[in-house]
PDB file of N, CA and C in Angstrom:
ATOM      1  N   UNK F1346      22.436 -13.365  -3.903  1.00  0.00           N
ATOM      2  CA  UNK F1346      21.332 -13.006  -4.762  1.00  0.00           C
ATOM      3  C   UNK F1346      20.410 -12.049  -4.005  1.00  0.00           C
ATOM      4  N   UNK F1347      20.200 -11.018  -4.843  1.00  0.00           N
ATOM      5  CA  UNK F1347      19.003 -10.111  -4.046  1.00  0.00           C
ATOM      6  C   UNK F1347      17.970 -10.566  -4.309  1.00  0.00           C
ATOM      7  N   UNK F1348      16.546 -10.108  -3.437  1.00  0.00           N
ATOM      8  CA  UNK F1348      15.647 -10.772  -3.646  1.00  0.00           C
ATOM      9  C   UNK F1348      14.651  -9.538  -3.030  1.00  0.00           C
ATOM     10  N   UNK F1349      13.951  -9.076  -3.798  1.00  0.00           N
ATOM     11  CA  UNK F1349      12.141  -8.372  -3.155  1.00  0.00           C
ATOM     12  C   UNK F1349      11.382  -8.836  -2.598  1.00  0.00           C
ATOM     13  N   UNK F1350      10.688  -7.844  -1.894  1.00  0.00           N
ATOM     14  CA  UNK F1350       9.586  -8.883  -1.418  1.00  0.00           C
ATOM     15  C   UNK F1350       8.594  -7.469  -1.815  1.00  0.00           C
ATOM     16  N   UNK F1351       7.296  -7.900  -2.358  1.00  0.00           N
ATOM     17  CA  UNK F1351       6.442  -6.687  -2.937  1.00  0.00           C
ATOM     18  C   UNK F1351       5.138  -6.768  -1.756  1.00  0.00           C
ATOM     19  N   UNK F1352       4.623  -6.000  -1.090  1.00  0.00           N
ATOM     20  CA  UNK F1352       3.581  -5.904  -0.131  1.00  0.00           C
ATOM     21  C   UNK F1352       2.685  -4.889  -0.217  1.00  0.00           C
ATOM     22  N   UNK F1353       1.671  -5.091  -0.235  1.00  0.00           N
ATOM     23  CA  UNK F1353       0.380  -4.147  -0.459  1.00  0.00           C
ATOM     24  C   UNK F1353      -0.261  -3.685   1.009  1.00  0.00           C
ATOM     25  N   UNK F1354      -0.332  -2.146   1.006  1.00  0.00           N
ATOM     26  CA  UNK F1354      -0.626  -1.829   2.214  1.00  0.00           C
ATOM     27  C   UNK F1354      -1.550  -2.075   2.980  1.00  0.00           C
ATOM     28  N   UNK F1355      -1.606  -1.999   4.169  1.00  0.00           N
ATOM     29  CA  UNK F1355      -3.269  -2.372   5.182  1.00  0.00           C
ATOM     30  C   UNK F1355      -4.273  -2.470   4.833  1.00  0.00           C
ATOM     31  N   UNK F1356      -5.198  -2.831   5.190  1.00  0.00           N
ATOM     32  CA  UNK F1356      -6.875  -2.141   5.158  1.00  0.00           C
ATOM     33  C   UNK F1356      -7.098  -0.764   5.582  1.00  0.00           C
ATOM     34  N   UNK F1357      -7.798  -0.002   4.215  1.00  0.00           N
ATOM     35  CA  UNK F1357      -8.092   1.385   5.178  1.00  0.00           C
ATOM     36  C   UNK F1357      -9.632   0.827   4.923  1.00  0.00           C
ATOM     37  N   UNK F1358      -9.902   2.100   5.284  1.00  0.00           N
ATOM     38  CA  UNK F1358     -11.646   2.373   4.873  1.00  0.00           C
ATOM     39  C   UNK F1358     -11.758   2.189   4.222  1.00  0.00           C
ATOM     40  N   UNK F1359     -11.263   2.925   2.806  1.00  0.00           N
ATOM     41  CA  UNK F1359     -11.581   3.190   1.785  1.00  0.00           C
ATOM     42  C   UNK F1359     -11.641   1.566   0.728  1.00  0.00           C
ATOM     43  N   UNK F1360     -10.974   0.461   1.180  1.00  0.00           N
ATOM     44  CA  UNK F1360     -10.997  -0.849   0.712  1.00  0.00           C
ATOM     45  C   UNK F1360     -12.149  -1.254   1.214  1.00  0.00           C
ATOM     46  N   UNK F1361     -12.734  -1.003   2.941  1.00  0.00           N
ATOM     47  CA  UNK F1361     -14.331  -1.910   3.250  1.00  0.00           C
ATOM     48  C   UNK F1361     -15.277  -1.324   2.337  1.00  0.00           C
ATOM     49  N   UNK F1362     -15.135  -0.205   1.975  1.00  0.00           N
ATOM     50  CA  UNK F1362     -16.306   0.459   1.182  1.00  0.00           C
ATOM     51  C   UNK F1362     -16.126   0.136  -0.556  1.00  0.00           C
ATOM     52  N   UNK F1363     -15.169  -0.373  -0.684  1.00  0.00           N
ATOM     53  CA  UNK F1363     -14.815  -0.744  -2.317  1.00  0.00           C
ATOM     54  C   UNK F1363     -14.351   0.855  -2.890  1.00  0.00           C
ATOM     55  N   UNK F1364     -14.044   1.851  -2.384  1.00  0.00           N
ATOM     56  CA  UNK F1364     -13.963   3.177  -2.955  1.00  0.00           C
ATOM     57  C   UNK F1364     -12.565   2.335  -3.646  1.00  0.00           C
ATOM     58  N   UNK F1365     -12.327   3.445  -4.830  1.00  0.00           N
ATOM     59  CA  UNK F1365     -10.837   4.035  -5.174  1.00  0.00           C
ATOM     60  C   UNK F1365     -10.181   4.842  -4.369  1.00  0.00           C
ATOM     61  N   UNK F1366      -9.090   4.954  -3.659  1.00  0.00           N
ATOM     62  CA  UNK F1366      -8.180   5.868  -3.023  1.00  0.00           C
ATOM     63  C   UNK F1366      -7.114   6.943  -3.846  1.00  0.00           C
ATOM     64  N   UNK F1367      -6.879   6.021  -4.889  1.00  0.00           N
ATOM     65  CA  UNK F1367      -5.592   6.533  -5.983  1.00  0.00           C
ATOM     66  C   UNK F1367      -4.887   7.185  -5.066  1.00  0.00           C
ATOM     67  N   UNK F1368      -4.817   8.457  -5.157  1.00  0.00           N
ATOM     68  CA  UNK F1368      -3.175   9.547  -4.798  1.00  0.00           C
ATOM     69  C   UNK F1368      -4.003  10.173  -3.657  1.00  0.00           C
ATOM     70  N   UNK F1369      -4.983   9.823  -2.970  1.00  0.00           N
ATOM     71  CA  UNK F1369      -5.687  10.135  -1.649  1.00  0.00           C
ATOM     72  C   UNK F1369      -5.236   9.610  -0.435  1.00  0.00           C
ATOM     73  N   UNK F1370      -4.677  10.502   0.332  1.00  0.00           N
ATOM     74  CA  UNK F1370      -3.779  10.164   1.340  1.00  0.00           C
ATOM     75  C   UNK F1370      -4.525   9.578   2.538  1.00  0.00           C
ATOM     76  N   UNK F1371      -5.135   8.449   2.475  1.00  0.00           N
ATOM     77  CA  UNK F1371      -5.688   7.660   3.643  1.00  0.00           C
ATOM     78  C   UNK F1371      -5.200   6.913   4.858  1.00  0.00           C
ATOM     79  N   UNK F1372      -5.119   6.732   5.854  1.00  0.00           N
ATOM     80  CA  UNK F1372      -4.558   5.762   6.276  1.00  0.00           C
ATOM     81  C   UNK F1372      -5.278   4.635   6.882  1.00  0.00           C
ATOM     82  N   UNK F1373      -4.262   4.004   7.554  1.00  0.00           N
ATOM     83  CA  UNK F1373      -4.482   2.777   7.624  1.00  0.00           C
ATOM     84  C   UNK F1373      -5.492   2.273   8.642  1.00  0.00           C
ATOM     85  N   UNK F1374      -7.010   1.360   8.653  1.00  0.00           N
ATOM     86  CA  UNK F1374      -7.668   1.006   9.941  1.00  0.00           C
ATOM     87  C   UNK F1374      -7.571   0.674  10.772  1.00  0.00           C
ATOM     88  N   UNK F1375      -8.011  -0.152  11.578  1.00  0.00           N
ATOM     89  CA  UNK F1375      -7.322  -0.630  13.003  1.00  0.00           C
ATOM     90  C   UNK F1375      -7.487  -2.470  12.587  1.00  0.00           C
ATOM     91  N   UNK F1376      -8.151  -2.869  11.769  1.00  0.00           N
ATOM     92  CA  UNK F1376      -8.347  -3.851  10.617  1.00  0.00           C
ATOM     93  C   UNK F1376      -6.524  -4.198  10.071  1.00  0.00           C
ATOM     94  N   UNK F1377      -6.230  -2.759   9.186  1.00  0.00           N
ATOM     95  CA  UNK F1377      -5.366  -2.324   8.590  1.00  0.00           C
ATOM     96  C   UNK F1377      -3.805  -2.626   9.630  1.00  0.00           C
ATOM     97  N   UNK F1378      -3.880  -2.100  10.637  1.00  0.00           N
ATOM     98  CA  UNK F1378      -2.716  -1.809  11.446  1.00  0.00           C
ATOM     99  C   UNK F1378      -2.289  -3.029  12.510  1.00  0.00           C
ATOM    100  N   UNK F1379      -3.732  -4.295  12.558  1.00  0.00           N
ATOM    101  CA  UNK F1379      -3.354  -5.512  13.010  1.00  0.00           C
ATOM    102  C   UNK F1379      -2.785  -6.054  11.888  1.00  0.00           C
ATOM    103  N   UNK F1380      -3.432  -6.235  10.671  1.00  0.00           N
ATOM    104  CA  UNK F1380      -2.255  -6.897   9.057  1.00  0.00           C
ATOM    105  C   UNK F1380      -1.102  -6.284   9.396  1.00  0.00           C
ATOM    106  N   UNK F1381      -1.010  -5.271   9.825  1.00  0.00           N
ATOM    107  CA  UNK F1381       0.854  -4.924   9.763  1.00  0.00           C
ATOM    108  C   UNK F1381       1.817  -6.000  10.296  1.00  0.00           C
ATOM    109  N   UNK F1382       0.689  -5.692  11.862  1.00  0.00           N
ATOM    110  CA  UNK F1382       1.766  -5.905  13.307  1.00  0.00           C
ATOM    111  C   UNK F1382       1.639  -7.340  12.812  1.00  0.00           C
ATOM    112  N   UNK F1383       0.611  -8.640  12.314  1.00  0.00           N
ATOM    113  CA  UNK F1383       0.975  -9.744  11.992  1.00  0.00           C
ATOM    114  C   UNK F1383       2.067  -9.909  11.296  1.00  0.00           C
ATOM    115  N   UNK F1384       1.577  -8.768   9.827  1.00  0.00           N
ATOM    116  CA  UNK F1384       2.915  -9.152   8.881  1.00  0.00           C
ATOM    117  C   UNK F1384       4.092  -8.948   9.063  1.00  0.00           C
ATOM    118  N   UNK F1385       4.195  -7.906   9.992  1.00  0.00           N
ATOM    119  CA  UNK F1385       5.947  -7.832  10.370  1.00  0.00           C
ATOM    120  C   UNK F1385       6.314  -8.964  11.372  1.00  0.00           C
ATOM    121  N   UNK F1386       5.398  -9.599  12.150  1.00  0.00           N
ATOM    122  CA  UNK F1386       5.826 -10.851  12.987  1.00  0.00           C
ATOM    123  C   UNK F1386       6.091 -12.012  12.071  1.00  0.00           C
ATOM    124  N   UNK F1387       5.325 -12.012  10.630  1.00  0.00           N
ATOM    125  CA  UNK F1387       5.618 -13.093  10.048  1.00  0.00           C
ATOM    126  C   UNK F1387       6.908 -13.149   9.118  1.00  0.00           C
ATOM    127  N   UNK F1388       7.263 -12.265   9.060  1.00  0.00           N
ATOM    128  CA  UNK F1388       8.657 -11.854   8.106  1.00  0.00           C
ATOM    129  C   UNK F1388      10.074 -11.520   9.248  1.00  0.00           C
ATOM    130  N   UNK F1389       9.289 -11.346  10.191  1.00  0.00           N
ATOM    131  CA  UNK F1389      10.700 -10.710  11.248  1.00  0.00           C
ATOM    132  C   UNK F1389      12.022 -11.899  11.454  1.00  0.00           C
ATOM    133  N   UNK F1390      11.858 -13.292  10.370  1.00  0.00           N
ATOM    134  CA  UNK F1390      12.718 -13.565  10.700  1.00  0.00           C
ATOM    135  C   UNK F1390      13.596 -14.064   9.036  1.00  0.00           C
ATOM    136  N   UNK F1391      12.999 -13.339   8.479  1.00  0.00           N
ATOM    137  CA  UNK F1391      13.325 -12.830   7.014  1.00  0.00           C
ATOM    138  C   UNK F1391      14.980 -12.428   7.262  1.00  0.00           C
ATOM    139  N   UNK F1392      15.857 -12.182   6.889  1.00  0.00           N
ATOM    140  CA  UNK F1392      16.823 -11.258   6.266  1.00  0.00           C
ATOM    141  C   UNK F1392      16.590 -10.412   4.817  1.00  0.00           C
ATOM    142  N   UNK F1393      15.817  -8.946   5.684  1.00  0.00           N
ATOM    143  CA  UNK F1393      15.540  -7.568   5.467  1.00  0.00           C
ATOM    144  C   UNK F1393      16.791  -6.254   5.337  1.00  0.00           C
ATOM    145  N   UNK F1394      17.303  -6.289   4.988  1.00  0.00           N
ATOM    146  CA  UNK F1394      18.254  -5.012   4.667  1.00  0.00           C
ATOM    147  C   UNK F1394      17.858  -3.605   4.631  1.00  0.00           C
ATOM    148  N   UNK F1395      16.529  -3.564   3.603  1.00  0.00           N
ATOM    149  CA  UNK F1395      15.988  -2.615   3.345  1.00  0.00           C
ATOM    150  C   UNK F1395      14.707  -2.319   3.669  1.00  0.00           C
ATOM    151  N   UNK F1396      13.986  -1.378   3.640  1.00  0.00           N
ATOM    152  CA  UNK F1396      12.718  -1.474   3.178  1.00  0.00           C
ATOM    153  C   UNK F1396      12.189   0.092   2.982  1.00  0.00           C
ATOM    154  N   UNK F1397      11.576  -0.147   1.427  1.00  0.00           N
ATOM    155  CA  UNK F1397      11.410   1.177   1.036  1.00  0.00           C
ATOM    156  C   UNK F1397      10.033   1.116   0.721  1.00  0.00           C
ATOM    157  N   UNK F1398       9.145   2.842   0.782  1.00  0.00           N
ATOM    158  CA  UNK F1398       7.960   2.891   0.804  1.00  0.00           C
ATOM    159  C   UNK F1398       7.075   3.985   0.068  1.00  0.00           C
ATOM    160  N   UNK F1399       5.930   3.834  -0.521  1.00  0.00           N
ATOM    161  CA  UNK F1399       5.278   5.381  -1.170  1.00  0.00           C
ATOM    162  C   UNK F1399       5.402   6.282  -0.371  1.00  0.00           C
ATOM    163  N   UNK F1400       5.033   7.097  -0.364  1.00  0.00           N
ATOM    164  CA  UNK F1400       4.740   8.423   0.735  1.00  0.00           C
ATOM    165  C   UNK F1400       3.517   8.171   1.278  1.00  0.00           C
ATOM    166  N   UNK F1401       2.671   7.467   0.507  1.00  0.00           N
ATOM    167  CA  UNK F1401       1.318   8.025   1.270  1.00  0.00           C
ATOM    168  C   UNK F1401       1.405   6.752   2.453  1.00  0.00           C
ATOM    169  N   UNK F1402       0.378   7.828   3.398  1.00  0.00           N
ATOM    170  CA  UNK F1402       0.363   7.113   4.792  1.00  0.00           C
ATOM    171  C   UNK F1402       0.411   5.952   5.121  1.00  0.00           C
ATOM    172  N   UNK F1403      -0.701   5.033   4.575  1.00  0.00           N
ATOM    173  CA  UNK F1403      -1.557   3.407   4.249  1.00  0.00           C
ATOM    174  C   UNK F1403      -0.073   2.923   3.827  1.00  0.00           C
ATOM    175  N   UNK F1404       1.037   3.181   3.030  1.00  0.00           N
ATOM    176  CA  UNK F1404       2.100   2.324   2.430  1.00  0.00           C
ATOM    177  C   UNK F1404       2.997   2.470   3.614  1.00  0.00           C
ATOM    178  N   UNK F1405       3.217   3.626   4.255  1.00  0.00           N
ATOM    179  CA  UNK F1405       4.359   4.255   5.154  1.00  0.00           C
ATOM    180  C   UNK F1405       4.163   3.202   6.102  1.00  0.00           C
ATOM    181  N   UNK F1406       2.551   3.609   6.751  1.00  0.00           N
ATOM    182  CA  UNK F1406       2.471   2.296   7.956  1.00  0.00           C
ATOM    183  C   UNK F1406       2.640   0.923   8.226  1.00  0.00           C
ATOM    184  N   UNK F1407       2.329   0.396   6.384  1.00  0.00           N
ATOM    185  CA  UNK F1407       2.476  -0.890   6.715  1.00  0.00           C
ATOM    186  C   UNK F1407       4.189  -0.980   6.984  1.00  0.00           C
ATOM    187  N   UNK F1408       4.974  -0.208   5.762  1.00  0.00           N
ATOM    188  CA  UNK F1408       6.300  -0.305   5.441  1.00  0.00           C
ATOM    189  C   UNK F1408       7.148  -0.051   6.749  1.00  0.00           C
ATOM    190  N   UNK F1409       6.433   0.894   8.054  1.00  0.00           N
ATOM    191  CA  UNK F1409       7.235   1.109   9.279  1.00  0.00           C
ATOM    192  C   UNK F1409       6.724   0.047   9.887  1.00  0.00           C
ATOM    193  N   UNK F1410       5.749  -0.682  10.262  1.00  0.00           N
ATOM    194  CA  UNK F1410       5.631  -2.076  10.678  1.00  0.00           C
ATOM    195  C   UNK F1410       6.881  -2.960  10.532  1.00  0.00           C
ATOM    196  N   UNK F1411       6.376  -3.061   9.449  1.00  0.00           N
ATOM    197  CA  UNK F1411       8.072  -4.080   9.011  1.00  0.00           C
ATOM    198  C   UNK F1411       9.730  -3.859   9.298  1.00  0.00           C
ATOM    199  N   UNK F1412       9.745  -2.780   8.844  1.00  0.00           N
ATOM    200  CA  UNK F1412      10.993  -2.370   9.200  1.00  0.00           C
ATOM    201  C   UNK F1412      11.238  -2.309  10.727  1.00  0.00           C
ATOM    202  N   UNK F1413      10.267  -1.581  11.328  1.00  0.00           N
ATOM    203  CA  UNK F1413      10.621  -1.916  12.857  1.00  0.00           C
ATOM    204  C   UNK F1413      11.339  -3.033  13.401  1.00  0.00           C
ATOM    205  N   UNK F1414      10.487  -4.390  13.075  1.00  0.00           N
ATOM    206  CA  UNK F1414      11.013  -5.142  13.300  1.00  0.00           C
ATOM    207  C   UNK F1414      12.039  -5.721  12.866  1.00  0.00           C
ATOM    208  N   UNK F1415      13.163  -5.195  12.233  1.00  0.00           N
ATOM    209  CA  UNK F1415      14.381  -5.499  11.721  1.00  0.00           C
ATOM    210  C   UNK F1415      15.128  -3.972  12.332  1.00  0.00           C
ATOM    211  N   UNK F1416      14.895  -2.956  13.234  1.00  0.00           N
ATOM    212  CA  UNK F1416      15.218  -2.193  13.491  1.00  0.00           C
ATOM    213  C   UNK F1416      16.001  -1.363  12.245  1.00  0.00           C
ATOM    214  N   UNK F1417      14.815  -0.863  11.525  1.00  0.00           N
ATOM    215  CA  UNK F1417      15.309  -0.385   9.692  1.00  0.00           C
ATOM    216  C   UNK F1417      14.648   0.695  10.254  1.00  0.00           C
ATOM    217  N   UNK F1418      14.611   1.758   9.584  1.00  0.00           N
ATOM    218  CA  UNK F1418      13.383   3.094   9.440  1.00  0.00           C
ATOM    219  C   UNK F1418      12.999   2.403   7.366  1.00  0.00           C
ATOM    220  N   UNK F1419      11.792   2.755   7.547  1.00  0.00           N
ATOM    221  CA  UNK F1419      10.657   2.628   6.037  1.00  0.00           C
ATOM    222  C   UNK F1419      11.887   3.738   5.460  1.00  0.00           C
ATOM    223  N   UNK F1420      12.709   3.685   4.065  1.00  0.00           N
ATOM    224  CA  UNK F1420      12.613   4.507   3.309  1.00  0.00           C
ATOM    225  C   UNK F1420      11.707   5.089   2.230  1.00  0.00           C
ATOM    226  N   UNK F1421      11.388   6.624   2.437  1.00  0.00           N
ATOM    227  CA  UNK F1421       9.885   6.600   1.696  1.00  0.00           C
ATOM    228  C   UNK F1421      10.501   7.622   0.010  1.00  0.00           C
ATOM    229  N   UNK F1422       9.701   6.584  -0.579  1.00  0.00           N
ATOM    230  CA  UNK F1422      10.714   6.778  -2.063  1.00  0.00           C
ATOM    231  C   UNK F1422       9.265   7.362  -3.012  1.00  0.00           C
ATOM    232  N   UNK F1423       9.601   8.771  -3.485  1.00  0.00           N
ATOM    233  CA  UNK F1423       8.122   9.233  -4.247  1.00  0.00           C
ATOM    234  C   UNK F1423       7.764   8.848  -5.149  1.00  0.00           C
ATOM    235  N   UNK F1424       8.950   7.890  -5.997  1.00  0.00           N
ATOM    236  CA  UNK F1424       8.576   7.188  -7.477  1.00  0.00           C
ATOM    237  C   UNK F1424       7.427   6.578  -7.310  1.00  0.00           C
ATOM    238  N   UNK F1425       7.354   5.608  -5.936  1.00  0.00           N
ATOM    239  CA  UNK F1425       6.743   4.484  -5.768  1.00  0.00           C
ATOM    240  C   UNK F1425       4.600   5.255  -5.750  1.00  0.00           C
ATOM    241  N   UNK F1426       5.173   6.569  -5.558  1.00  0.00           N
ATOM    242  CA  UNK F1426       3.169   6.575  -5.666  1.00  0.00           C
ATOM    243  C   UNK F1426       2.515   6.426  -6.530  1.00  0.00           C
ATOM    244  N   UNK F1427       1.219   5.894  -6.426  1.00  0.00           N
ATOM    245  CA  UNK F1427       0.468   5.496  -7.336  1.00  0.00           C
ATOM    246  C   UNK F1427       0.044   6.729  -7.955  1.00  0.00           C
ATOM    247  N   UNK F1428      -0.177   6.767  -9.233  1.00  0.00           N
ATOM    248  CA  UNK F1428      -0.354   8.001  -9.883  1.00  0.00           C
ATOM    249  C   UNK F1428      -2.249   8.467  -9.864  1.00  0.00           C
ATOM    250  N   UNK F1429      -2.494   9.547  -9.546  1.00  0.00           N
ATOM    251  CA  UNK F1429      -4.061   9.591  -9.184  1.00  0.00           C
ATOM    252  C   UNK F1429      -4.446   9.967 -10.495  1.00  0.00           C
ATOM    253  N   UNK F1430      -5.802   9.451  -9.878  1.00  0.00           N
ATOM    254  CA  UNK F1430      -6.961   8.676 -11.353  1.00  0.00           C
ATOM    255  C   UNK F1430      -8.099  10.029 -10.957  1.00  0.00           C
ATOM    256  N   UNK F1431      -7.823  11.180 -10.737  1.00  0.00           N
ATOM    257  CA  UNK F1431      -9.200  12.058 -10.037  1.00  0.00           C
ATOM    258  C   UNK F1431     -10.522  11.961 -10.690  1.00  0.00           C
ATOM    259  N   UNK F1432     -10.191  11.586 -11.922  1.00  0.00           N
ATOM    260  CA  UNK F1432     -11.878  11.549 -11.971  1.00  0.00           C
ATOM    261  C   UNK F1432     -12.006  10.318 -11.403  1.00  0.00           C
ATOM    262  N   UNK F1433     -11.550   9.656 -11.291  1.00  0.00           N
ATOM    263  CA  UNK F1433     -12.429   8.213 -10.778  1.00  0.00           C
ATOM    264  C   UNK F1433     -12.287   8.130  -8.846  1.00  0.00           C
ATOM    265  N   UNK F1434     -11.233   8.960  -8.693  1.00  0.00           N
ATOM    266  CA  UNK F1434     -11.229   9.031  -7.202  1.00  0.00           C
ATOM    267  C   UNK F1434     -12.838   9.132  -6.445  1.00  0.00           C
ATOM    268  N   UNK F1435     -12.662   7.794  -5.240  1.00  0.00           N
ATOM    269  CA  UNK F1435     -13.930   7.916  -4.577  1.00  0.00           C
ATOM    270  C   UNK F1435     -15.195   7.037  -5.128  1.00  0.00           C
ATOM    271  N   UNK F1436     -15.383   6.964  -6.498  1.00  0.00           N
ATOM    272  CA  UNK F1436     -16.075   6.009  -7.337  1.00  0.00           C
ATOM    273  C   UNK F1436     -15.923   4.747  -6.758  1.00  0.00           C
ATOM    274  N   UNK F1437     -17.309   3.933  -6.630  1.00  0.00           N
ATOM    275  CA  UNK F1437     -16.991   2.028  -6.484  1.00  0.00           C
ATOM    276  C   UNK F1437     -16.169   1.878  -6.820  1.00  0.00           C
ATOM    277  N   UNK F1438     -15.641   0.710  -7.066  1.00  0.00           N
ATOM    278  CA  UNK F1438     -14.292   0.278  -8.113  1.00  0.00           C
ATOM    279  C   UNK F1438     -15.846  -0.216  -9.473  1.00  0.00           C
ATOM    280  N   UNK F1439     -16.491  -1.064  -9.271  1.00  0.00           N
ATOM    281  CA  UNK F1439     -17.287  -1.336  -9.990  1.00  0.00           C
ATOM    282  C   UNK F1439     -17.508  -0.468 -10.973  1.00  0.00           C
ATOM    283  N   UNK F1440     -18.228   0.908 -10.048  1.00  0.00           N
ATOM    284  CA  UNK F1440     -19.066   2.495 -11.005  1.00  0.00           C
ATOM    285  C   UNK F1440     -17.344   2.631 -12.408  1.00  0.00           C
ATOM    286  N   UNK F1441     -16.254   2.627 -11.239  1.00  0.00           N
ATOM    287  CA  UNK F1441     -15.032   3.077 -11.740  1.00  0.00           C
ATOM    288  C   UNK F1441     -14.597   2.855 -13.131  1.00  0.00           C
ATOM    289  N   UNK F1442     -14.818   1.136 -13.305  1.00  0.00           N
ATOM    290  CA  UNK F1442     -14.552   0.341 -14.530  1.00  0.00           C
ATOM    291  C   UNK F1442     -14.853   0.581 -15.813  1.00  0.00           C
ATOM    292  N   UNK F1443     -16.496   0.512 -15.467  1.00  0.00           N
ATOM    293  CA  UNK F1443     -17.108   0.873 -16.329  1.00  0.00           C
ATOM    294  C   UNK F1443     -17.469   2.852 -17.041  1.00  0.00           C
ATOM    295  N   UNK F1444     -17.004   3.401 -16.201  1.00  0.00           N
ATOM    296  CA  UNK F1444     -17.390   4.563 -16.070  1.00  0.00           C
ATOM    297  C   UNK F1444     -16.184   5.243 -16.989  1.00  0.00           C
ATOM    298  N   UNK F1445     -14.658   4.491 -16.663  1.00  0.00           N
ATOM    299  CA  UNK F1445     -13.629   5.603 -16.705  1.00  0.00           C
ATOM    300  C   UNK F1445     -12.926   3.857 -17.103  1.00  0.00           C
ATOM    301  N   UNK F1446     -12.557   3.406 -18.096  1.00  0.00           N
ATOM    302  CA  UNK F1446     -12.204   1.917 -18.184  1.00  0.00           C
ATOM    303  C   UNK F1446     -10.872   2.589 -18.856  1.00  0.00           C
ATOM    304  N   UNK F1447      -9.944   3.367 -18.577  1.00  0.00           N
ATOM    305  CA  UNK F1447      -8.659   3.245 -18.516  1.00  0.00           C
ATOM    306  C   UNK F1447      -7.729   2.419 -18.068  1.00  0.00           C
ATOM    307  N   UNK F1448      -7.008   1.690 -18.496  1.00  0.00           N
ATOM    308  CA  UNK F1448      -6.108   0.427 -18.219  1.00  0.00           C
ATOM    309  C   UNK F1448      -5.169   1.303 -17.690  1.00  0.00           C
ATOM    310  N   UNK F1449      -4.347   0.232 -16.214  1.00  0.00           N
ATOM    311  CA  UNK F1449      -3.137   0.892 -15.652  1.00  0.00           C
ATOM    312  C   UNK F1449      -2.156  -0.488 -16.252  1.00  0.00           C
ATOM    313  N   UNK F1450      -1.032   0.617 -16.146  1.00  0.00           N
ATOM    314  CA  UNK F1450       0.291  -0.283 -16.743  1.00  0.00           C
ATOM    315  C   UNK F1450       1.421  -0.260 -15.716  1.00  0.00           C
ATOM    316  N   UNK F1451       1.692  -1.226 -14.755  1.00  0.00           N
ATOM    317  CA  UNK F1451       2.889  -1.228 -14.284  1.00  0.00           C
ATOM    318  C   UNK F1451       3.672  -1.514 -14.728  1.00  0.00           C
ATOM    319  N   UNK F1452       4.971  -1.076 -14.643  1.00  0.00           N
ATOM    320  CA  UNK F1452       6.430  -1.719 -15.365  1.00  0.00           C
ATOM    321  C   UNK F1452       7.365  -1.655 -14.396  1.00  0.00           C
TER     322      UNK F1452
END
């Protein structure tokens, strides 16, 4: 049986400050880049095959964390980016909601 595992990237900045990032290529803090190195110690004894990643930086880093430790390289797959929201880019998330209250739809 195959099985996913779905992981949300580091802490950047842009999460301590509550900004939106959308399709803004940030990376990851030093906050951000200890969650990695934990999370790949806590999975490193997972059976990992794969591991594929957005392009943008913040996903790449966490996704080469992990994979490292299964001696994988991150495959970085462009479907996976989040599609940018520019007007709301940078906005609170709060200002964001209310401001620009477009619903996102994953499928």
């Amino acid at each position: 049986m195959t099985r996913a595992i779905l992981i949300r990237h580091g802490k950047t900045s842009g999460n301590q400050s509550r900004r939106i990032q959308d399709g803004n290529d940030t990376v990851l803090d030093e906050e951000g880049e200890h969650q990695c190195r934990c999370l790949a110690d806590r999975l490193k004894n997972e059976k990992i095959a794969a591991v594929y990643s957005s392009p943008m930086s913040r996903a790449m880093g966490t996704a080469q964390a992990i994979a490292s430790a299964h001696r994988l390289e991150a495959i970085e797959e462009p479907e996976f980016r989040r599609p940018s929201d520019k007007p709301r880019h940078g906005f609170a998330a709060a200002t964001s909601i209310f401001s620009y209250p477009t619903p996102h739809l994953w499928i």
